[in-house]
Coordinates of C-alpha atoms in Angstrom, one line a residue:
Chain A
M19 CA -38.0 -1.8 -23.6
A20 CA -38.0 0.3 -20.8
R21 CA -35.7 -2.0 -19.1
R22 CA -32.5 -1.1 -20.8
S23 CA -30.2 1.1 -19.4
P24 CA -27.7 3.7 -20.8
L25 CA -25.0 1.1 -21.0
R26 CA -24.4 -2.1 -22.1
P27 CA -26.9 -4.2 -19.6
A28 CA -24.8 -5.5 -17.0
G29 CA -24.1 -9.2 -17.4
F30 CA -25.8 -9.2 -20.9
D31 CA -24.8 -12.6 -21.9
E32 CA -23.8 -12.2 -26.1
L33 CA -22.5 -15.8 -26.1
G34 CA -25.0 -17.5 -23.9
L35 CA -22.7 -18.9 -21.6
R36 CA -25.1 -19.2 -19.0
R37 CA -26.3 -22.2 -20.1
A38 CA -22.5 -23.6 -21.6
L39 CA -20.7 -22.9 -18.5
A40 CA -22.5 -25.4 -16.2
D41 CA -23.3 -23.3 -13.0
R42 CA -23.5 -26.4 -10.7
M43 CA -21.0 -28.9 -12.0
L44 CA -17.6 -26.3 -11.7
P45 CA -18.7 -24.2 -8.8
F46 CA -18.8 -27.9 -7.1
L47 CA -15.6 -29.2 -8.1
V48 CA -13.9 -25.8 -7.4
A49 CA -15.2 -26.3 -4.0
A50 CA -13.8 -29.7 -3.6
M51 CA -10.6 -28.1 -4.4
A52 CA -11.1 -25.3 -1.9
F53 CA -11.6 -27.7 0.5
L54 CA -8.5 -29.4 0.3
A55 CA -6.6 -26.6 0.1
A56 CA -8.0 -25.2 3.5
L57 CA -7.0 -28.3 4.9
A58 CA -3.4 -28.2 3.5
L59 CA -3.2 -24.4 4.4
A60 CA -4.4 -25.7 7.8
G61 CA -1.4 -28.0 7.9
W62 CA 1.2 -25.5 6.9
V63 CA -0.3 -23.0 9.6
G64 CA -0.3 -25.5 12.1
A65 CA 3.3 -27.2 11.3
A66 CA 4.7 -23.7 11.4
T67 CA 2.6 -22.6 14.5
L68 CA 3.8 -25.9 16.4
A69 CA 7.5 -25.1 15.3
Q70 CA 7.3 -21.9 16.9
H71 CA 6.0 -23.2 19.7
W72 CA 8.7 -26.0 20.3
Q73 CA 11.3 -23.4 19.7
R74 CA 10.1 -21.0 21.9
G75 CA 9.4 -23.6 24.5
A76 CA 11.6 -26.4 24.6
G77 CA 14.2 -24.7 22.9
A78 CA 14.5 -21.6 24.7
S79 CA 15.7 -23.3 28.2
L80 CA 18.6 -25.5 29.0
T81 CA 19.6 -27.0 32.3
V82 CA 22.7 -27.2 34.0
Q83 CA 24.2 -29.7 37.0
V84 CA 26.3 -28.5 39.3
P85 CA 28.1 -31.6 41.1
H86 CA 29.2 -30.9 44.7
P87 CA 27.8 -27.3 44.6
D88 CA 28.4 -26.4 47.9
D89 CA 32.1 -27.0 47.6
P90 CA 34.3 -23.8 47.4
A91 CA 35.2 -22.4 43.6
L92 CA 38.4 -23.0 42.4
G93 CA 40.6 -19.5 42.4
A94 CA 37.1 -17.4 43.5
P95 CA 35.2 -16.7 46.4
G96 CA 31.9 -18.3 47.2
T97 CA 30.4 -21.5 46.1
R98 CA 30.4 -23.8 43.0
V99 CA 27.1 -23.3 42.0
D100 CA 27.4 -19.3 43.1
R101 CA 30.4 -19.3 40.8
V102 CA 28.6 -21.3 37.6
L103 CA 25.7 -18.8 38.6
G104 CA 27.4 -15.8 38.1
M105 CA 29.0 -16.9 35.0
L106 CA 25.4 -17.6 33.6
D107 CA 24.4 -14.2 34.4
A108 CA 26.9 -12.4 33.0
T109 CA 26.6 -14.6 29.6
P110 CA 24.8 -12.8 26.6
G111 CA 21.9 -14.3 25.3
I112 CA 20.6 -15.8 28.7
A113 CA 17.6 -14.4 29.9
G114 CA 17.9 -15.6 33.4
A115 CA 18.7 -18.8 35.6
R116 CA 18.2 -20.2 39.2
T117 CA 18.5 -23.2 41.0
L118 CA 16.0 -25.7 41.7
T119 CA 15.0 -25.8 45.5
A120 CA 15.3 -29.3 47.4
A121 CA 11.9 -29.5 47.3
E122 CA 11.6 -28.6 43.6
L123 CA 14.4 -31.7 43.3
Q124 CA 12.6 -33.8 45.5
A125 CA 9.3 -33.5 43.5
L126 CA 11.4 -34.2 40.2
L127 CA 12.6 -37.4 41.8
R128 CA 9.7 -38.7 43.6
P129 CA 8.6 -41.0 41.4
W130 CA 11.8 -42.8 41.7
L131 CA 12.6 -42.2 45.2
G132 CA 9.6 -42.3 46.9
P133 CA 8.2 -39.7 49.5
G134 CA 9.7 -38.4 52.3
P135 CA 13.2 -36.3 52.6
D136 CA 16.1 -38.6 51.3
P137 CA 19.8 -38.9 52.2
L138 CA 20.5 -39.4 48.5
L139 CA 19.2 -35.7 47.7
R140 CA 22.2 -34.3 49.8
R141 CA 24.5 -36.1 47.2
L142 CA 23.2 -34.9 44.5
P143 CA 24.6 -32.3 41.6
A144 CA 22.6 -28.5 42.2
V145 CA 20.3 -28.5 39.1
V146 CA 20.0 -24.9 37.4
A147 CA 17.3 -23.8 35.0
V148 CA 18.3 -21.3 32.4
R149 CA 16.1 -19.5 30.6
L150 CA 17.2 -18.4 26.8
A151 CA 16.8 -14.8 25.6
D152 CA 15.2 -14.7 22.1
P153 CA 16.5 -15.0 19.7
P154 CA 18.4 -18.2 22.0
P155 CA 22.3 -18.5 21.2
G156 CA 23.5 -20.8 18.7
A157 CA 24.9 -24.3 19.3
A158 CA 28.4 -23.0 18.9
A159 CA 27.8 -20.6 21.5
L160 CA 26.0 -23.1 23.8
A161 CA 29.2 -25.4 23.4
T162 CA 31.4 -22.8 24.4
L163 CA 29.5 -22.4 27.8
G164 CA 29.8 -25.9 28.7
T165 CA 33.6 -25.4 28.2
R166 CA 33.8 -22.5 30.6
L167 CA 31.4 -23.9 33.2
D168 CA 33.0 -26.8 33.2
Q169 CA 37.1 -24.9 33.6
A170 CA 35.1 -23.0 36.5
A171 CA 33.5 -26.1 38.5
P172 CA 34.9 -29.2 36.8
G173 CA 32.3 -31.9 36.3
T174 CA 29.7 -28.9 35.3
M175 CA 27.0 -30.5 32.4
V176 CA 25.2 -28.5 30.0
E177 CA 22.1 -30.2 28.7
T178 CA 20.0 -28.7 25.7
Q179 CA 17.7 -30.3 24.1
G180 CA 19.1 -28.8 20.8
V181 CA 19.2 -32.3 18.6
W182 CA 15.6 -33.2 19.5
I183 CA 14.4 -29.6 18.7
D184 CA 16.4 -29.4 15.6
R185 CA 14.4 -32.9 14.8
L186 CA 11.4 -31.8 15.6
L187 CA 12.1 -28.5 13.7
A188 CA 13.2 -30.5 10.5
L189 CA 10.0 -32.9 11.2
A190 CA 7.9 -29.3 11.0
R191 CA 9.5 -28.0 8.1
S192 CA 9.1 -30.9 6.1
L193 CA 5.1 -30.7 6.8
Q194 CA 5.3 -27.3 5.8
A195 CA 6.8 -28.4 2.2
C196 CA 3.9 -31.2 1.9
A197 CA 1.2 -28.7 2.8
G198 CA 2.7 -26.2 0.3
A199 CA 3.2 -29.0 -2.2
A200 CA -0.6 -30.0 -2.1
L201 CA -1.5 -26.6 -2.5
L202 CA 0.0 -26.2 -5.7
V203 CA -1.4 -29.5 -6.8
V204 CA -4.8 -28.2 -5.6
A205 CA -4.5 -25.2 -7.6
A206 CA -3.2 -27.3 -10.9
V207 CA -6.1 -29.2 -10.6
A208 CA -8.2 -26.4 -10.0
A209 CA -6.8 -24.6 -13.1
A210 CA -7.4 -28.1 -14.7
V211 CA -11.1 -28.3 -13.9
V212 CA -11.6 -24.7 -15.2
A213 CA -9.5 -25.5 -18.5
V214 CA -12.1 -28.4 -19.1
A215 CA -15.1 -26.3 -18.0
T216 CA -14.0 -23.4 -20.4
R217 CA -13.7 -25.9 -23.4
A218 CA -16.6 -27.2 -23.2
G219 CA -18.2 -24.2 -23.2
L220 CA -16.1 -23.2 -26.1
S221 CA -17.4 -26.5 -28.2
A222 CA -20.9 -25.9 -26.6
R223 CA -21.2 -22.1 -27.7
R224 CA -18.8 -22.6 -31.0
E225 CA -21.5 -21.4 -33.2
A226 CA -22.3 -18.0 -31.1
I227 CA -18.6 -17.4 -30.8
E228 CA -17.9 -17.4 -34.6
I229 CA -20.8 -15.6 -35.5
V230 CA -19.8 -12.7 -33.0
H231 CA -16.4 -13.2 -33.9
G232 CA -17.3 -12.3 -37.6
L233 CA -19.2 -9.4 -36.2
G234 CA -16.2 -7.8 -35.4
A235 CA -15.9 -8.9 -31.6
T236 CA -11.8 -9.0 -30.4
D237 CA -10.4 -12.0 -28.5
G238 CA -10.3 -10.0 -25.6
F239 CA -14.0 -9.2 -25.6
I240 CA -14.9 -12.7 -25.9
A241 CA -12.4 -14.2 -23.5
A242 CA -13.6 -11.6 -20.9
R243 CA -17.0 -12.8 -21.2
F244 CA -15.4 -16.6 -20.3
A245 CA -13.4 -15.2 -17.8
G246 CA -16.4 -13.1 -16.2
R247 CA -18.5 -16.5 -15.6
A248 CA -15.6 -18.9 -14.9
T249 CA -14.9 -16.1 -12.3
V250 CA -17.8 -16.0 -10.7
L251 CA -18.4 -19.5 -10.7
A252 CA -14.8 -20.2 -9.5
A253 CA -15.4 -17.9 -6.9
A254 CA -18.7 -19.3 -5.4
G255 CA -17.2 -22.5 -5.3
G256 CA -13.9 -21.1 -3.4
V257 CA -16.4 -19.7 -1.0
A258 CA -18.4 -23.0 -0.6
G259 CA -15.4 -25.2 0.1
A260 CA -13.9 -22.4 2.3
V261 CA -17.0 -22.6 4.7
A262 CA -17.4 -26.4 4.7
A263 CA -13.9 -26.8 5.5
L264 CA -14.5 -24.7 8.8
P265 CA -16.1 -27.0 11.0
V266 CA -13.2 -29.8 10.1
L267 CA -11.1 -27.1 10.8
L268 CA -12.1 -26.5 14.2
A269 CA -12.4 -30.4 14.9
L270 CA -8.6 -30.4 13.8
A271 CA -8.1 -27.5 16.1
S272 CA -9.4 -29.2 19.4
L273 CA -7.4 -32.7 18.3
A274 CA -4.4 -30.8 18.0
A275 CA -5.2 -28.6 21.3
P276 CA -2.8 -31.4 23.5
F277 CA 0.0 -31.0 21.6
A278 CA 0.2 -27.1 23.0
A279 CA -1.2 -27.8 26.2
G280 CA 0.3 -26.0 29.4
G281 CA 2.0 -24.0 27.3
S282 CA 2.2 -19.9 27.3
G283 CA 2.2 -17.1 24.3
P284 CA 2.1 -18.4 20.9
S285 CA 0.7 -22.0 21.7
A286 CA -2.0 -20.1 23.2
E287 CA -2.7 -20.2 19.1
I288 CA -3.0 -23.7 18.6
S289 CA -4.0 -24.7 21.9
A290 CA -7.2 -24.2 20.3
A291 CA -9.9 -26.3 21.9
G292 CA -11.9 -24.7 19.2
L293 CA -15.2 -26.1 20.0
G294 CA -15.3 -25.0 23.8
R295 CA -13.9 -21.3 22.8
S296 CA -15.3 -18.2 20.7
L297 CA -15.3 -18.5 17.2
P298 CA -11.9 -16.2 16.2
G299 CA -9.7 -17.7 18.8
A300 CA -10.4 -21.2 18.2
L301 CA -8.0 -20.7 14.8
P302 CA -4.6 -19.7 14.2
V303 CA -4.8 -15.7 13.5
A304 CA -2.8 -16.8 10.3
L305 CA -5.7 -19.1 9.1
W306 CA -8.3 -16.6 9.9
L307 CA -6.3 -14.6 7.4
L308 CA -5.6 -17.0 4.5
L309 CA -9.2 -18.5 4.6
P310 CA -10.5 -15.5 2.6
G311 CA -8.0 -15.8 0.4
L312 CA -9.5 -19.1 -1.2
P313 CA -11.9 -17.8 -2.8
L314 CA -9.9 -14.8 -4.3
A315 CA -7.8 -17.8 -5.5
A316 CA -10.2 -19.4 -6.9
A317 CA -11.5 -16.6 -8.4
A318 CA -7.8 -16.1 -9.8
I319 CA -7.5 -19.4 -11.1
G320 CA -10.9 -19.1 -12.9
F321 CA -10.2 -15.9 -14.4
T322 CA -6.3 -16.3 -15.9
T323 CA -7.3 -19.8 -16.6
A324 CA -10.4 -19.0 -18.9
Q325 CA -8.4 -16.0 -20.6
V326 CA -5.6 -18.4 -21.6
T327 CA -7.8 -21.2 -22.7
V328 CA -10.2 -19.0 -24.6
R329 CA -7.6 -16.9 -26.5
R330 CA -5.4 -20.0 -27.4
W331 CA -8.4 -21.4 -28.9
L332 CA -9.7 -18.4 -30.7
R333 CA -6.3 -18.5 -32.4
R334 CA -7.9 -20.8 -34.8
L335 CA -10.1 -18.1 -36.2
P336 CA -8.7 -15.9 -39.0
Chain B
M13 CA -12.6 -0.7 -51.4
L14 CA -12.0 -4.2 -52.6
R15 CA -8.8 -5.2 -54.7
F16 CA -8.3 -9.0 -55.6
D17 CA -4.8 -9.8 -57.3
A18 CA -4.4 -13.4 -58.7
V19 CA -6.3 -14.5 -55.2
G20 CA -6.5 -18.4 -54.6
L21 CA -8.5 -20.4 -51.6
H22 CA -8.3 -23.9 -50.4
Y23 CA -9.3 -25.0 -47.4
A24 CA -7.1 -27.3 -45.3
T25 CA -8.5 -30.9 -44.1
G26 CA -5.8 -31.3 -41.4
A27 CA -2.1 -30.7 -42.6
T28 CA -3.3 -31.2 -46.1
P29 CA -4.5 -28.7 -48.5
G30 CA -7.8 -29.3 -50.1
P31 CA -8.7 -28.7 -53.5
D32 CA -8.5 -24.8 -54.7
V33 CA -12.1 -23.3 -54.4
L34 CA -11.1 -20.1 -55.8
R35 CA -8.4 -19.4 -58.5
D36 CA -6.3 -16.4 -59.9
L37 CA -9.2 -14.2 -59.3
S38 CA -8.4 -10.4 -60.1
F39 CA -10.7 -7.7 -59.6
H40 CA -11.4 -4.1 -57.8
V41 CA -14.6 -3.2 -56.6
P42 CA -14.5 0.9 -56.2
E43 CA -15.7 2.5 -52.9
G44 CA -19.9 3.2 -53.3
A45 CA -20.1 0.6 -56.0
F46 CA -22.8 -1.9 -56.4
R47 CA -22.1 -5.4 -57.5
W48 CA -24.2 -8.6 -58.3
L49 CA -22.3 -11.9 -57.3
L50 CA -23.7 -14.3 -60.0
G51 CA -22.8 -18.0 -60.4
P52 CA -24.4 -21.4 -60.4
S53 CA -24.1 -23.7 -57.0
G54 CA -20.7 -24.4 -56.1
A55 CA -19.2 -22.1 -58.3
G56 CA -17.4 -20.9 -55.1
K57 CA -19.8 -17.4 -54.4
T58 CA -19.9 -18.5 -50.7
S59 CA -16.3 -18.8 -50.1
L60 CA -15.5 -15.5 -52.3
L61 CA -17.9 -13.5 -49.6
R62 CA -16.2 -15.3 -47.1
L63 CA -13.2 -13.5 -48.1
M64 CA -14.6 -10.2 -48.2
Y65 CA -16.0 -10.5 -44.9
L66 CA -12.6 -11.7 -43.3
A67 CA -13.9 -15.3 -42.4
A68 CA -11.2 -16.4 -44.5
R69 CA -7.7 -15.2 -45.8
P70 CA -6.4 -16.2 -49.4
T71 CA -4.0 -19.1 -49.6
R72 CA -2.6 -17.2 -52.7
G73 CA -2.6 -13.4 -54.0
S74 CA -3.2 -10.4 -52.7
L75 CA -6.5 -9.1 -50.8
H76 CA -6.9 -5.4 -50.2
V77 CA -10.4 -4.8 -48.0
L78 CA -11.2 -1.5 -46.9
G79 CA -8.1 -0.4 -47.8
S80 CA -6.3 -2.6 -45.6
D81 CA -3.9 -5.6 -46.9
I82 CA -5.7 -8.6 -45.6
V83 CA -2.8 -11.3 -46.1
A84 CA -0.5 -8.8 -44.0
A85 CA -2.3 -7.6 -41.8
P86 CA -1.9 -8.8 -38.2
R87 CA -4.8 -10.6 -36.7
R88 CA -5.5 -8.3 -34.0
A89 CA -6.2 -5.9 -36.9
L90 CA -9.1 -7.3 -38.4
P91 CA -12.1 -7.3 -36.1
G92 CA -12.0 -3.3 -36.4
L93 CA -12.5 -4.1 -40.3
R94 CA -15.5 -6.7 -39.4
L95 CA -17.2 -3.8 -37.6
R96 CA -17.5 -1.5 -40.7
I97 CA -18.5 -4.9 -42.9
G98 CA -22.0 -5.9 -42.9
V99 CA -23.1 -9.4 -43.9
V100 CA -26.6 -11.1 -44.5
F101 CA -26.0 -15.0 -44.6
Q102 CA -28.1 -17.2 -46.2
D103 CA -28.3 -19.2 -42.7
F104 CA -29.2 -15.9 -41.6
R105 CA -26.6 -16.9 -38.6
L106 CA -28.8 -15.6 -35.7
L107 CA -28.1 -16.2 -31.9
G108 CA -30.7 -18.2 -30.7
H109 CA -30.5 -17.3 -27.0
L110 CA -31.2 -13.7 -28.0
S111 CA -34.2 -11.8 -28.6
A112 CA -34.6 -10.0 -32.0
F113 CA -33.7 -6.9 -30.8
D114 CA -30.7 -7.7 -28.8
N115 CA -29.5 -9.5 -32.0
V116 CA -30.1 -6.4 -33.9
A117 CA -28.5 -4.4 -31.4
L118 CA -25.1 -6.7 -31.2
P119 CA -22.7 -4.8 -33.8
L120 CA -23.9 -1.6 -32.3
R121 CA -22.9 -2.9 -28.6
L122 CA -19.7 -4.5 -30.3
A123 CA -18.7 -1.2 -31.7
G124 CA -19.2 0.2 -28.0
R125 CA -22.5 2.4 -28.8
G126 CA -24.2 4.0 -25.9
E127 CA -27.5 1.8 -24.9
G128 CA -29.5 5.1 -25.4
Q129 CA -28.7 5.5 -29.3
I130 CA -28.9 1.6 -29.6
H131 CA -32.4 1.7 -28.2
A132 CA -33.6 4.4 -30.9
D133 CA -31.7 2.9 -33.8
V134 CA -32.5 -0.5 -33.2
T135 CA -36.2 -0.2 -32.7
E136 CA -36.2 2.4 -36.2
M137 CA -34.2 -0.5 -37.9
L138 CA -37.2 -2.8 -36.7
R139 CA -40.2 -0.9 -37.1
W140 CA -38.8 -0.7 -40.9
V141 CA -38.3 -4.0 -41.4
G142 CA -42.0 -4.9 -40.0
L143 CA -40.8 -6.3 -37.1
A144 CA -41.4 -4.0 -34.3
A145 CA -44.1 -5.9 -32.9
R146 CA -41.7 -8.8 -32.9
S147 CA -38.4 -7.3 -31.0
D148 CA -38.5 -9.4 -28.1
A149 CA -39.0 -12.5 -29.7
H150 CA -36.3 -15.5 -30.0
P151 CA -35.4 -16.5 -33.5
A152 CA -37.1 -19.9 -33.1
E153 CA -40.3 -18.1 -32.6
L154 CA -39.9 -16.3 -36.0
S155 CA -40.9 -17.6 -39.4
G156 CA -37.9 -18.0 -41.9
G157 CA -38.9 -14.9 -43.7
E158 CA -38.8 -12.6 -40.3
Q159 CA -35.3 -14.3 -39.4
Q160 CA -34.2 -13.1 -42.8
R161 CA -35.6 -9.9 -41.9
V162 CA -34.0 -9.6 -38.7
A163 CA -30.6 -10.8 -40.3
I164 CA -30.9 -7.9 -42.6
A165 CA -31.4 -5.4 -40.0
R166 CA -28.5 -6.8 -38.0
A167 CA -26.0 -6.1 -41.0
V168 CA -26.9 -2.7 -41.6
I169 CA -27.8 -0.9 -38.4
A170 CA -24.2 -0.1 -38.0
R171 CA -24.2 1.5 -41.0
P172 CA -21.4 -0.5 -43.0
A173 CA -18.8 1.0 -45.4
L174 CA -19.0 -2.7 -46.8
L175 CA -22.6 -4.9 -46.9
L176 CA -22.1 -8.4 -48.4
A177 CA -25.8 -10.4 -48.9
D178 CA -25.5 -13.9 -49.6
E179 CA -28.9 -14.8 -51.5
P180 CA -30.4 -12.1 -49.4
T181 CA -34.2 -12.7 -50.7
G182 CA -34.2 -16.1 -50.4
N183 CA -37.1 -16.2 -48.2
L184 CA -38.6 -13.2 -48.8
D185 CA -41.7 -12.5 -51.1
E186 CA -41.6 -10.5 -54.3
A187 CA -42.6 -7.3 -52.4
Q188 CA -40.3 -7.7 -49.2
A189 CA -37.6 -8.7 -52.3
E190 CA -38.2 -5.4 -54.0
R191 CA -37.9 -3.3 -50.5
L192 CA -34.7 -5.2 -49.4
L193 CA -33.4 -4.0 -52.8
L194 CA -34.5 -0.4 -52.1
L195 CA -32.7 -0.3 -49.1
F196 CA -29.8 -1.8 -50.4
R197 CA -30.2 0.6 -53.2
E198 CA -30.1 3.2 -50.5
L199 CA -27.4 2.5 -48.3
N200 CA -25.1 2.3 -52.1
R201 CA -26.5 6.1 -53.0
L202 CA -25.2 7.0 -49.1
G203 CA -21.8 5.5 -50.2
T204 CA -22.0 2.0 -49.1
T205 CA -20.2 -0.5 -51.0
V206 CA -22.8 -3.6 -51.6
V207 CA -22.0 -7.0 -53.1
V208 CA -25.2 -9.5 -53.4
A209 CA -24.7 -12.8 -54.5
T210 CA -27.7 -14.4 -55.6
H211 CA -29.1 -16.9 -58.0
N212 CA -32.3 -14.7 -58.6
E213 CA -31.6 -13.5 -62.5
H214 CA -34.9 -12.1 -62.0
L215 CA -33.9 -9.8 -59.1
V216 CA -30.7 -9.1 -61.2
A217 CA -32.8 -8.1 -64.5
R218 CA -34.9 -5.4 -62.2
Q219 CA -31.9 -3.9 -60.9
P220 CA -29.0 -3.6 -63.4
A221 CA -25.5 -3.4 -62.4
P222 CA -22.0 -4.8 -62.9
A223 CA -21.3 -8.1 -62.1
L224 CA -18.7 -10.6 -60.9
R225 CA -19.8 -14.1 -62.2
L226 CA -18.2 -17.1 -61.3
D227 CA -17.6 -20.3 -62.7
H228 CA -15.7 -23.5 -60.8
G229 CA -13.5 -21.2 -58.6
R230 CA -12.9 -18.7 -61.7
L231 CA -14.1 -15.2 -62.6
I232 CA -15.2 -15.6 -66.0
E233 CA -17.2 -12.0 -65.8
G234 CA -16.2 -8.7 -64.5
G235 CA -12.5 -9.3 -63.6
A236 CA -10.0 -6.5 -63.8

């Protein structure tokens, strides 16, 4: 008797739920759901990060070709290329512009023209590499820029990767949507699993529930006993699933590394190379923040589902 | 305390109502009264007790228990009333996974009493029913008589305003049965309303008191 505390004993199991709500099957099934949710989360974060990388990388630059760059500009002092560079520098939304040197052009064309100086180079247009500001100007602003440059130095062409970037962004957003849908499905299945387990527990402990109900237990009291048990089991499953998913996510991050290779800034987040780097840097920060949310989400699903299931079931009692 | 006005009860089997098990019952049990509930098997004694301890609501008529209109009361109002009702079931209805101590303590825990008070009250109650040495035993480890004493202890531990008993002496010897009736009488003297259903006419003869007598679901004695 000395074991009894001044308050209701912690974890006192009035309804005998430790035997009724299986302590292996439910956590195992929830762990499987959490594992799938972790993969979906990784897909969502990965797609978002890639989209950001593409937008900030290829989407943040454009090239301008200026034919006959050394000819005098129309109605202004200097050459045509000087005129174009001056207009680019004065344009809002452009962070910088520089003309590629002859050596850089030669290096670019070496696969087609071979090594060594080539007389063709002298007749090639000048290539101006332009870095756009963050956020970059819109498609309409870039179209206007092209028109203005063409008027100042006829024949000048502006090349953007806008179409490809838009397509890649649409792809990334579609992947994010799929990952989000997968998360919703996984959450729904987890809720269904908890509901089925709770109903099995209700059937197994029906007599005990009726006795406790008859002694004056409220619906809230009985539902809280089930919800407490379901919360603990679901949280345990959530932890197990998230931990089990970690090595898989690290392996996927290392596979994804080449897609971001050579990038800088945000690309470092997914350049991952997980297995060869320190653990915190092996996955995107967002994923590290979201993964601990899986056991919490599992616990919330367990608690809510058990509460709703038990309270609905109890309505059959007077 | 208990007021029945033209109460009827039938159990539904699926969507269709079953036959009436209680018909047109009208009687009044005032606060602090003692009543025997008598009648042959199948007369409806257990169903009448179920109405009294709020395990069922009447399908006809009007029922007041502990001053509350049970037909009109919202479902959420019933647990508070049940806490004030003690019941000794014919089949004991003990929780098999709990010890005798925890079974007896259950009404007090549901009422939110402190563990210190629970410990003192339950220990004293188990001592009174002669089970002090068996407080850690589970129901399966107890004899029928011991289980019945645990059930009785659980029913009276919270000093209920209304005490209902369904064949409470069925598994007790004469001395224990006598002792139990003395307990019921003592609780009744302290103000508890007591209704005891029994077949045991000797018991009734030894403890004369007004009776409610049922036959085929109708009240044939003790009506309003």
